[in-house]
XYZ file of C-alpha atoms in Angstrom:
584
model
C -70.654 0.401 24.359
C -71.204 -1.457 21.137
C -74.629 -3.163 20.210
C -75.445 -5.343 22.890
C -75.474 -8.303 20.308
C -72.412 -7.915 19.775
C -69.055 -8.384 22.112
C -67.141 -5.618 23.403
C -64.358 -7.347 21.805
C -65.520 -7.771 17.994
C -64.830 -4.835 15.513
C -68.151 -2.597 14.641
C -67.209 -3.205 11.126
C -68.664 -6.096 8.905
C -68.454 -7.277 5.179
C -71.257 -6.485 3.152
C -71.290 -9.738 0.631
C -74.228 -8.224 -2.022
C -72.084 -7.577 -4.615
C -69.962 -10.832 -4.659
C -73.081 -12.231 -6.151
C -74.664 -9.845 -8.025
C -71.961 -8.075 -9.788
C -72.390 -9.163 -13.440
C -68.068 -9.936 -13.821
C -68.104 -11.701 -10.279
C -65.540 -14.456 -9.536
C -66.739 -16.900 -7.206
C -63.587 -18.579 -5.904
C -62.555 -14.820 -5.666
C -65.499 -14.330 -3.491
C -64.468 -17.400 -1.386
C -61.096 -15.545 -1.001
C -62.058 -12.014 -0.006
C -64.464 -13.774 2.851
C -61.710 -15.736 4.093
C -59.476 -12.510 4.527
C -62.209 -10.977 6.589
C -62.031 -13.462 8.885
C -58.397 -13.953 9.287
C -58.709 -9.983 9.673
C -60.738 -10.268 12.814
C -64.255 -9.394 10.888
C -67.752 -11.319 12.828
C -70.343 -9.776 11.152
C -71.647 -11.081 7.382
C -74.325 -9.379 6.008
C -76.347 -11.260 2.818
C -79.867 -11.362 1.912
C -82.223 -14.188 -0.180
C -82.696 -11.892 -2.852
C -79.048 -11.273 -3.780
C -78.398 -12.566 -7.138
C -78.281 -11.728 -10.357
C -82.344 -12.742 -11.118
C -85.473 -14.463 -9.450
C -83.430 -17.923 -10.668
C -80.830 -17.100 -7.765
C -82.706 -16.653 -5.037
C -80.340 -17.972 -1.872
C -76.873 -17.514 -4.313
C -75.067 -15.040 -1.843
C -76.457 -17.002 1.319
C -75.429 -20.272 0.183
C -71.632 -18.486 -1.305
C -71.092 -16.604 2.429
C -72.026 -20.214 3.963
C -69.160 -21.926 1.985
C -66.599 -19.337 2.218
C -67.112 -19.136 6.729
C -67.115 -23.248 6.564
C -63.980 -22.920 4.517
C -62.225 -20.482 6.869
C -63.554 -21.810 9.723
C -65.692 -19.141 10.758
C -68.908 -21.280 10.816
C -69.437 -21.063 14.294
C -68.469 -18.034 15.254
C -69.637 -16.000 12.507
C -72.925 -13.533 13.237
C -74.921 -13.755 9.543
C -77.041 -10.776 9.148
C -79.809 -11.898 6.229
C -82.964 -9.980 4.744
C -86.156 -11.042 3.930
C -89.695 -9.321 1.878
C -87.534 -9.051 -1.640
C -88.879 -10.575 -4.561
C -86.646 -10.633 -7.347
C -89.553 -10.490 -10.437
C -87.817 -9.369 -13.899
C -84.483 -8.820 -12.241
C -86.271 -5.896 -10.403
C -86.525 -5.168 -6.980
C -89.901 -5.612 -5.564
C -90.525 -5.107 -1.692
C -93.129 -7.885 -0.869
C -94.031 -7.503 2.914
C -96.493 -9.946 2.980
C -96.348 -12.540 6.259
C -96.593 -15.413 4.311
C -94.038 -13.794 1.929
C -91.727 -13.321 5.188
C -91.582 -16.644 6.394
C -91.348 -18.219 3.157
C -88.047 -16.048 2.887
C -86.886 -16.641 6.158
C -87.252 -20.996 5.728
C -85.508 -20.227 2.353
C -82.707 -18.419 3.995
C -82.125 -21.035 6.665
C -81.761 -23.604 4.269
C -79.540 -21.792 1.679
C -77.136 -21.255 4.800
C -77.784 -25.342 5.496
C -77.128 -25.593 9.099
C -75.585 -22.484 9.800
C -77.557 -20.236 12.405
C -79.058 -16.596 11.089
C -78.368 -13.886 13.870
C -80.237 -10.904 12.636
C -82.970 -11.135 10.528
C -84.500 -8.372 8.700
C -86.886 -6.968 6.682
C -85.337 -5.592 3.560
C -87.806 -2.750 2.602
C -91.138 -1.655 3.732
C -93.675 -2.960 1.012
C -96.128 0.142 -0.211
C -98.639 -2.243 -1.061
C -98.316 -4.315 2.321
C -99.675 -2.584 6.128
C -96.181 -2.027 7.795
C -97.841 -3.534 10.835
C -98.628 -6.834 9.151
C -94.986 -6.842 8.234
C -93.514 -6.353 11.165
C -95.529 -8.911 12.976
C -94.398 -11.390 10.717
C -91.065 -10.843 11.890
C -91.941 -11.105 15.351
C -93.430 -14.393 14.887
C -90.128 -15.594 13.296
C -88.056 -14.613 16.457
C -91.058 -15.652 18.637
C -91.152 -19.176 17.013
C -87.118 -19.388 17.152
C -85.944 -19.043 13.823
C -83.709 -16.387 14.371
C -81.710 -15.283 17.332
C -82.678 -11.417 16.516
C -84.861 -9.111 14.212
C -84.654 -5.629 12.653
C -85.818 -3.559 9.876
C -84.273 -2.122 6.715
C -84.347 1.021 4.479
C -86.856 3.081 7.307
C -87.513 6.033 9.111
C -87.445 6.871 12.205
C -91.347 7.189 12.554
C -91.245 3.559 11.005
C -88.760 2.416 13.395
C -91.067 3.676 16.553
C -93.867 1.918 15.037
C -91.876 -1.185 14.392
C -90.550 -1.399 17.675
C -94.512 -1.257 19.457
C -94.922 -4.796 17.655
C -91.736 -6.754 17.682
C -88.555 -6.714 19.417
C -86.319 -4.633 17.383
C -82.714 -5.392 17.867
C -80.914 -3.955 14.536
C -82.045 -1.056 11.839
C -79.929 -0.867 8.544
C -80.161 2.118 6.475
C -77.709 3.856 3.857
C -75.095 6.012 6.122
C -71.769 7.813 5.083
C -69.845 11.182 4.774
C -72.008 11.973 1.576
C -75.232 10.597 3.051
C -76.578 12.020 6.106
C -80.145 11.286 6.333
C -79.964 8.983 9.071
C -78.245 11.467 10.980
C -81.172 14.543 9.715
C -83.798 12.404 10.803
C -82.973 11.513 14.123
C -82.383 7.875 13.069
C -79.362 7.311 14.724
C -80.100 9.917 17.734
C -83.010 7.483 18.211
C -80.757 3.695 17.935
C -78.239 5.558 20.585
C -81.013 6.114 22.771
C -82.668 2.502 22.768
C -79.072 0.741 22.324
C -80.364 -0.428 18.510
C -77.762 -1.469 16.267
C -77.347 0.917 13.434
C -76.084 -1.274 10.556
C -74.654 1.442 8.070
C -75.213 0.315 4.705
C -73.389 1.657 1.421
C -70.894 3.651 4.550
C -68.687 4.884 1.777
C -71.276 5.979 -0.612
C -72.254 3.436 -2.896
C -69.993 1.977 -5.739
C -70.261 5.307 -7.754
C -69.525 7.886 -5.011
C -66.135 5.875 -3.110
C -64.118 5.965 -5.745
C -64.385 10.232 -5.333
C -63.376 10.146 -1.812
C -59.970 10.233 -1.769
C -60.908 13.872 -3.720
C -62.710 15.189 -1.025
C -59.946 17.173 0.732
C -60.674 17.165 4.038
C -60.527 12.970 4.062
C -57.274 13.485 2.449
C -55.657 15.602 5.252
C -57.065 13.281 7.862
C -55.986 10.073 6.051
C -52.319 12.006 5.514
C -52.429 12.243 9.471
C -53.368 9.063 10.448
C -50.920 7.074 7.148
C -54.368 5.487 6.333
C -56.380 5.272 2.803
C -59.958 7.646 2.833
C -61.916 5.344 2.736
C -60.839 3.634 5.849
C -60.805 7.187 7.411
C -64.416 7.542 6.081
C -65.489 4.558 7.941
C -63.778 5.446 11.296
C -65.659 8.639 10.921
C -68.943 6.621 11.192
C -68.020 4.906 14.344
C -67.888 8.182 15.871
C -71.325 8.900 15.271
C -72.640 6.419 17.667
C -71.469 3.781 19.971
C -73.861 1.415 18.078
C -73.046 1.983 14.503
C -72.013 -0.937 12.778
C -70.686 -0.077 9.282
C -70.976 -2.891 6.439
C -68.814 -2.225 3.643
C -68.570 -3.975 0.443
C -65.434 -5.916 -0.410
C -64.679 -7.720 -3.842
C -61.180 -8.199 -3.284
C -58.815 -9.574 -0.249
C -56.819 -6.582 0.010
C -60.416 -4.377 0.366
C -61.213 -6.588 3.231
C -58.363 -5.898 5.070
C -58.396 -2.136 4.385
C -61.769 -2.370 5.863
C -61.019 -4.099 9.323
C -58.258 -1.699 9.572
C -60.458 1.314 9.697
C -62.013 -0.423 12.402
C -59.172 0.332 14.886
C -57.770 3.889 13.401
C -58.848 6.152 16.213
C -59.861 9.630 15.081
C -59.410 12.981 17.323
C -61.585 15.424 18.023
C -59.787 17.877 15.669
C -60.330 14.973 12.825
C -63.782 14.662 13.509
C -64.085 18.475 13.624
C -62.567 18.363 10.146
C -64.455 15.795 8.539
C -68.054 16.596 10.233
C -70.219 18.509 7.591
C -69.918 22.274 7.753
C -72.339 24.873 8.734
C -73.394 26.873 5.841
C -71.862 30.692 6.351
C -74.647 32.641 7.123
C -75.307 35.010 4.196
C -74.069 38.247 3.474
C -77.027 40.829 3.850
C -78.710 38.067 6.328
C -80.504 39.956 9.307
C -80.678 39.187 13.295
C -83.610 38.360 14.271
C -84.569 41.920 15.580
C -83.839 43.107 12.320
C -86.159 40.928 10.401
C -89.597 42.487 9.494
C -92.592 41.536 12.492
C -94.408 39.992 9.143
C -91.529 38.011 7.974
C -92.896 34.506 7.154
C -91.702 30.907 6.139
C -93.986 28.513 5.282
C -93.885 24.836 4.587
C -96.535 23.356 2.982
C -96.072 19.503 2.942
C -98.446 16.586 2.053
C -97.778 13.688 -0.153
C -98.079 13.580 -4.231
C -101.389 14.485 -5.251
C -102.378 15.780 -2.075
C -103.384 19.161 -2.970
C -100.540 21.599 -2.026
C -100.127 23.601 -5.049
C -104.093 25.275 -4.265
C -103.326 25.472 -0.676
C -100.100 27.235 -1.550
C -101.892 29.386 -4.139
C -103.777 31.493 -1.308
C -100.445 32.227 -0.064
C -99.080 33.643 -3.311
C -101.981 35.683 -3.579
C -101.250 37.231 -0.356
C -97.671 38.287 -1.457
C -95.995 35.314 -0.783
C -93.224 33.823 -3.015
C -93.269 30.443 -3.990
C -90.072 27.846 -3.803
C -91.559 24.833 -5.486
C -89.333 21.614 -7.428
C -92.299 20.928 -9.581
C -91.494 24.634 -10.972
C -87.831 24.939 -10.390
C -86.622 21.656 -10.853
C -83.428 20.105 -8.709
C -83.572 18.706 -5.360
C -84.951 19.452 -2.220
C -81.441 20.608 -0.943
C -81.328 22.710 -3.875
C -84.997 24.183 -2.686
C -83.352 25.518 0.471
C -79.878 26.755 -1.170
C -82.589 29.034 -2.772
C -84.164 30.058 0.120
C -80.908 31.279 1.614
C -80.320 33.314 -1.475
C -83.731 34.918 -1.507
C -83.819 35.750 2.418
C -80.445 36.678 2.071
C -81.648 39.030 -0.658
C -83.739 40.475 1.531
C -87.323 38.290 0.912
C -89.891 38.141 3.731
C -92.598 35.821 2.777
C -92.372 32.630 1.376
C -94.048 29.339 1.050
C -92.201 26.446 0.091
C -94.837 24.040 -1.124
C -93.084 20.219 -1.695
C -93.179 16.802 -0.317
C -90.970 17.304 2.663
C -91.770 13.719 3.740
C -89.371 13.070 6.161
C -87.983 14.872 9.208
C -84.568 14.613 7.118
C -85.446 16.617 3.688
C -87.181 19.228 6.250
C -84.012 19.725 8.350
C -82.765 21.642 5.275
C -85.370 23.888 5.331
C -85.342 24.569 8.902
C -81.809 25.082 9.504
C -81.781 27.930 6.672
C -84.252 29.748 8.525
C -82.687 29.307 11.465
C -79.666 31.011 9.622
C -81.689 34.101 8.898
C -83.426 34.139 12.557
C -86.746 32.863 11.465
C -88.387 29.862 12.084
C -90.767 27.687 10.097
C -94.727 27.280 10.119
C -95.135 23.692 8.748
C -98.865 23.485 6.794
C -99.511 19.728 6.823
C -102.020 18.813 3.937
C -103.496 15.874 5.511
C -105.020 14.051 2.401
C -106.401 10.002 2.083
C -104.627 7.905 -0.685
C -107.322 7.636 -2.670
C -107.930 11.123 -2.723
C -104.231 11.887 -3.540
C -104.581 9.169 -5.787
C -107.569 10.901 -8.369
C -105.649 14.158 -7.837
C -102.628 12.868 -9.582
C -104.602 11.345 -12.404
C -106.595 14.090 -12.859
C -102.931 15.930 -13.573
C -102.046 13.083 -15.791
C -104.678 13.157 -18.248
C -104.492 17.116 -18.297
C -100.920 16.842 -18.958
C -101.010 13.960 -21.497
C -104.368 14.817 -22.828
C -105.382 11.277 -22.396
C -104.525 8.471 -19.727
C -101.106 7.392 -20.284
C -99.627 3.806 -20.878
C -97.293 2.343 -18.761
C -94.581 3.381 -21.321
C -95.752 6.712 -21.385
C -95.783 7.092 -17.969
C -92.087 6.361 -17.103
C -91.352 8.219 -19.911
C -93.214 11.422 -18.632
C -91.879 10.402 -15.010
C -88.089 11.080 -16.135
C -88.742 14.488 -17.371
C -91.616 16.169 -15.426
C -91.910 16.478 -11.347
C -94.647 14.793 -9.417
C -95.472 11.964 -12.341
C -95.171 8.514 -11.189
C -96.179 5.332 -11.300
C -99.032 4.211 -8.237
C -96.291 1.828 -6.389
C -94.294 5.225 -6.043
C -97.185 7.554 -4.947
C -97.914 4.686 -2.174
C -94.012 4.326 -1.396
C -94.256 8.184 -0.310
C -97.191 7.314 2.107
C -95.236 4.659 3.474
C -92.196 6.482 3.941
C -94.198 10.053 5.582
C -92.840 10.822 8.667
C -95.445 13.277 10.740
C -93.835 16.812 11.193
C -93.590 17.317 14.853
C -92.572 20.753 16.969
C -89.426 18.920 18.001
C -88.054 19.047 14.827
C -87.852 23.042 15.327
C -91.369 24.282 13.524
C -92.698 27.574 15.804
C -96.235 25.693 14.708
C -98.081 23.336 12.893
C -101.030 23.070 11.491
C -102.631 19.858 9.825
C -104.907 20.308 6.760
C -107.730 18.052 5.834
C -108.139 17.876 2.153
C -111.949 18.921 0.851
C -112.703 18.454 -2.824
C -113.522 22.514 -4.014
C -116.171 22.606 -6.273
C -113.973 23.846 -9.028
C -113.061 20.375 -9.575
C -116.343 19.681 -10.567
C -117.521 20.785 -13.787
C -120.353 18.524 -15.046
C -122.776 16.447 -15.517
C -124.013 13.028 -13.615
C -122.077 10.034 -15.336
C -122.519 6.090 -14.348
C -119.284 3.829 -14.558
C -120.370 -0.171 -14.716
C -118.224 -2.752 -13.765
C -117.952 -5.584 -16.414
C -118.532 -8.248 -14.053
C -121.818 -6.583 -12.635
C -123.497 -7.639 -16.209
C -122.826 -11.261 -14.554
C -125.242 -11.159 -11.353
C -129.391 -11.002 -12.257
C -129.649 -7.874 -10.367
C -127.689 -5.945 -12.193
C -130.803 -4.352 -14.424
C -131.838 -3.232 -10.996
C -128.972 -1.894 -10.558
C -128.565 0.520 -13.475
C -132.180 1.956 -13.315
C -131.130 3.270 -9.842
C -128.873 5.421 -11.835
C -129.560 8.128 -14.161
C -130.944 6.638 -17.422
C -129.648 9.305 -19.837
C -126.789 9.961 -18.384
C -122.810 8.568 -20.220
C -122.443 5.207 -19.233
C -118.766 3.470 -19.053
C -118.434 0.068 -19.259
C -114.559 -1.017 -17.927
C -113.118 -4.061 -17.001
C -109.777 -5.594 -15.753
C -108.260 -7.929 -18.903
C -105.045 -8.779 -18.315
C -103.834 -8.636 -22.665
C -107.139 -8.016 -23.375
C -108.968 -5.324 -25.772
C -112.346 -3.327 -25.698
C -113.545 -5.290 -28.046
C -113.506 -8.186 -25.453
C -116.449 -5.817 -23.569
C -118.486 -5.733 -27.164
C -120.777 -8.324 -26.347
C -121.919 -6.932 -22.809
C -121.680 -3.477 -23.941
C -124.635 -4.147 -26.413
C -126.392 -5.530 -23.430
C -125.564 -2.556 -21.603
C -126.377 -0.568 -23.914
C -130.192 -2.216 -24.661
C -130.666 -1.098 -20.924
C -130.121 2.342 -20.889
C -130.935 5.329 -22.368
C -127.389 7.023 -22.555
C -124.296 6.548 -24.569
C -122.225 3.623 -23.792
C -118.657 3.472 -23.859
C -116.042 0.610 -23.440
C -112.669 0.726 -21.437
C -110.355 -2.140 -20.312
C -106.994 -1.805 -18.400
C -104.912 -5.118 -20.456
C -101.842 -5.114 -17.565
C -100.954 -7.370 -16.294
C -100.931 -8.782 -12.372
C -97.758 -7.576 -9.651
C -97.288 -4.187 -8.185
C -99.774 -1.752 -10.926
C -97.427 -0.317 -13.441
C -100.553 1.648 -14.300
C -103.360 4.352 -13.464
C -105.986 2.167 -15.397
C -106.235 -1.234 -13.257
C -109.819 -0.969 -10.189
C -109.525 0.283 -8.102
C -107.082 2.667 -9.105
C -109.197 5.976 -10.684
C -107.612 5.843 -13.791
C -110.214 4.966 -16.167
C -113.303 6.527 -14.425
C -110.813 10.191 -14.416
C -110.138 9.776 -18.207
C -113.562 9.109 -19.238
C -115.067 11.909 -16.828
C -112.488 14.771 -18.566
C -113.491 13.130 -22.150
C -116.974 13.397 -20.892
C -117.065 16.797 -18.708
C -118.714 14.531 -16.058
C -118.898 15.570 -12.845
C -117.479 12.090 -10.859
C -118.994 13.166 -7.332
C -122.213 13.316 -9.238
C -121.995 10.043 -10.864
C -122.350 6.227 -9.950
C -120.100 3.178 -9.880
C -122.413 0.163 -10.494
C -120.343 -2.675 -9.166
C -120.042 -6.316 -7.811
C -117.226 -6.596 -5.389
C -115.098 -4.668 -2.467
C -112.583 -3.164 -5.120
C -115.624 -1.405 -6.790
C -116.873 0.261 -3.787
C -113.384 1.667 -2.952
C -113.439 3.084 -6.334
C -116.446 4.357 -5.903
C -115.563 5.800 -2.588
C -112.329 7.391 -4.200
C -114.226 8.789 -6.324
C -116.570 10.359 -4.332
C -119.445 8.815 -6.398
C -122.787 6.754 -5.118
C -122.194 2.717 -4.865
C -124.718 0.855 -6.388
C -124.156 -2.926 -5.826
C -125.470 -5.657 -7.761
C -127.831 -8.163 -5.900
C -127.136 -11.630 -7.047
């Protein structure tokens, strides 16, 4: 049975409309065209969002272009219109923003691009990093609960963010990338999961994305199948999807008529078992040289040592090396995570019995690779979970930063370094990775698992007492109080948020500063700008306290964040450093 939204009698494949609006050559009358053929082709489901368009200046474009095109062909009524919402559109980019307010704004913005003409589905495009997924997901519930939309769903998730959505709203539709080179979904128990509760799976990008369709007509075993059946390989491709699942729904992109029609074709080319045999991924061959189980050593070991970025797995994996272990890690070797397990097959084929794979491993998908291998060579997998707060994870990855750059890097610098060296990012992608961790869980086929709480070792600090002073502290009449609580002699930062602004903005309260104290005084100001932090440098983020502790050899759980708002004690808390708040 199909999705229970939709009829027994519609096809399970829509139109996609993204690119009819954001393609930089696209040809709206052309657009009006391919829509029209859709319809006439027996195609119900539309799926746009607010944010498609070329730029923040066309928010609505592709809503108020598929609203035209079904009046046109007389579709307006019968027509289900799957939308998105939570995309901002600043610089061209693509910013989640899963704020409520953000939500409904989006969603009253939708309904009136489509002027009249009712929204089905509604979902949230991405989760927002920045944005508690459970403030998101309410939103949407209050949408469907105040009847703005018929239905709700989510976008781009997990299946552990899927279970959490569906606790707060009534979930109806989840669309995430799915195709024959893109089996995530499948890995992470995504679609076992929308089978079970009779979710729509709305298969975005089914034949790849624009870069990977054009190959598939060279992947051979479409070819034999499409030979069989007098059909293209791409239409063969999305037949194969429907297979998966009685409630896949598979959304293809269409630019032309002729696409269109290829694409509700595929909707009623009925595969058999031997073609979904063929066209199902493989199982590796197991290894030459790969033993039984009986025949692998009582000590053989596989390890999995997973946490997010900064979280402290390369020391917790060290202990492991030093006990004989080798070490599979992408930081080292470069490549993918697939690539990660290839090379564990090759080095328990070759006879290896101890190894610790230390990585992100954040979902249940990029650790099916892993598990799978071992299965291969009769072992199974201990998963060491490295259980480590943000903030911690957060002055870890600094810490790298400045020992890799030598100094806290710019914005500039930092997607620079980001392109050539593992585990460097920006702060919006080391909270994406939190967003998108999915808790390992024995189901997934670990023989155990064992969670971690990260402890600062007193390795990581090597100094002396330091006190960090917030800018705006110098404001309040307590904030003399304030410093003597700290240690007089000790190196004093002042730092400040200055959107374009220089040190030499702090010069006038750093001589106050510094006619308080007995230590040096130093300046620091993070000039960037407001949004999602393109930077390590902006409080509460560690960056500046971290740079001027290594320039200083300061210890920073030693030290003391003199401060005047909520931001300063989380720094302070990140830290690991005393608070000392200002009294007005």
């Amino acid at each position: 049975m199909p999705p229970d939204w939709l009829a027994p009698s519609e096809l399970r494949i829509g139109l996609g409309c993204m690119r009819l609006s954001t393609d930089a050559d696209r040809d709206l009358e052309q657009a009006v065209v391919t829509i029209t053929a859709a319809v006439d082709a027996g195609i119900t489901v539309f799926d746009t969002a607010r944010a498609y368009g070329r730029d923040a200046t066309e928010l609505g474009h592709n809503e108020r272009l598929l609203a035209t095109a079904l009046r046109r062909s007389g579709a307006a009524q019968t027509a289900r219109i799957i939308t998105k919402g939570g995309m901002a559109r600043t610089g061209g980019a693509w910013v989640p923003d899963g704020r409520a307010k953000a939500i409904r704004a989006d969603c009253e913005g939708s309904l009136a691009a489509l002027d009249g003409l009712p929204i089905d589905t509604y979902l949230l495009h991405a989760p927002d990093p920045r944005t508690p997924w459970a403030t998101s997901v309410r939103a949407l519930a209050r949408l469907h609960a105040d009847g703005l939309v018929a239905r709700v769903g989510v976008s781009n998730v997990n299946r552990h963010q899927l279970d959490e959505a569906l606790a707060l709203a009534p979930i109806s539709a989840v669309q995430v990338a799915l195709s024959v080179v893109d089996d995530a979904a499948l890995r992470g128990g995504l679609v076992a999961r929308c089978a079970e509760l009779g979710i729509a799976l709305i298969a975005h990008s089914p034949l790849g994305g624009p870069r990977r369709a054009a190959s598939l007509a060279r992947r051979e075993a479409l070819a034999q199948v499409a030979a069989r059946h007098s059909a293209e390989p791409a239409e063969v491709a999305l037949a194969w999807l429907l297979t998966l699942s009685p409630t896949v729904v598979a959304i293809p992109g269409a630019r032309r008529p002729e696409t269109a029609r290829s694409t509700a074709r595929a909707a009623a080319l009925t595969l058999t078992d031997a073609d979904q045999q063929v066209l199902r991924p493989a199982p590796r061959a197991r290894p030459a040289g790969a033993g039984r189980p009986a025949d692998r050593s009582p000590d053989a070991d596989v390890v999995m040592v997973m946490g997010i970025p900064g979280a402290g797995k390369t020391r917790l994996a060290s202990g492991y090396i030093t006990r004989g272990y080798e070490r599979l890690n992408r930081d080292e070797r470069g490549g993918s995570l697939r690539e990660i397990a290839d090379t564990l097959d090759e080095r328990l084929a070759a006879g290896a019995r101890r190894i610790v794979l230390d990585n992100t491993y954040l979902t249940r998908a990029a650790r099916s690779h892993v598990i799978e291998t071992a299965t291969r060579h009769g072992l199974q997998v201990r998963c060491v979970w490295l259980h480590t707060p943000l903030a911690q994870a957060q002055v870890n990855l600094v810490q790298r930063l400045v020992a890799l750059h030598g100094s806290l890097p710019t914005p500039e610098e930092l997607r620079a370094m980001a392109r050539n060296t593992e585990g460097v990012m920006a702060p919006t992608s080391q909270m994406r990775t939190l967003r998108e961790l999915e808790p390992p869980a024995l189901d997934e086929g670990f023989a155990a698992i064992e969670e971690v709480r990260f402890q600062r070792a007193d390795a990581d600090r090597p100094g002396r007492a330091g006190v960090l002073v917030a800018a705006s502290a110098l404001d309040h009449p307590g904030w003399k109080a304030a410093v003597a609580q700290a240690d007089p002699p000790a190196p004093h930062l002042l730092f400040d948020w200055r959107p374009d602004g220089t040190p030499a903005d702090l010069d006038e309260a750093m001589a106050r500063l510094a006619g308080a104290v007995s230590g040096q005084v130093s300046r620091a100001v993070c000039p960037h700008g407001g949004g999602p932090p393109r930077c390590w440098c902006r409080p509460p983020l560690p960056g500046l306290a971290v740079a001027f502790a290594a320039a200083h050899e300061l210890d920073l759980a030693r030290s003391a964040v003199i401060g005047s708002g909520p931001a300063h004690r989380t720094l302070a808390n990140a830290l690991g450093a005393r608070h000392i708040g200002v009294v007005a």
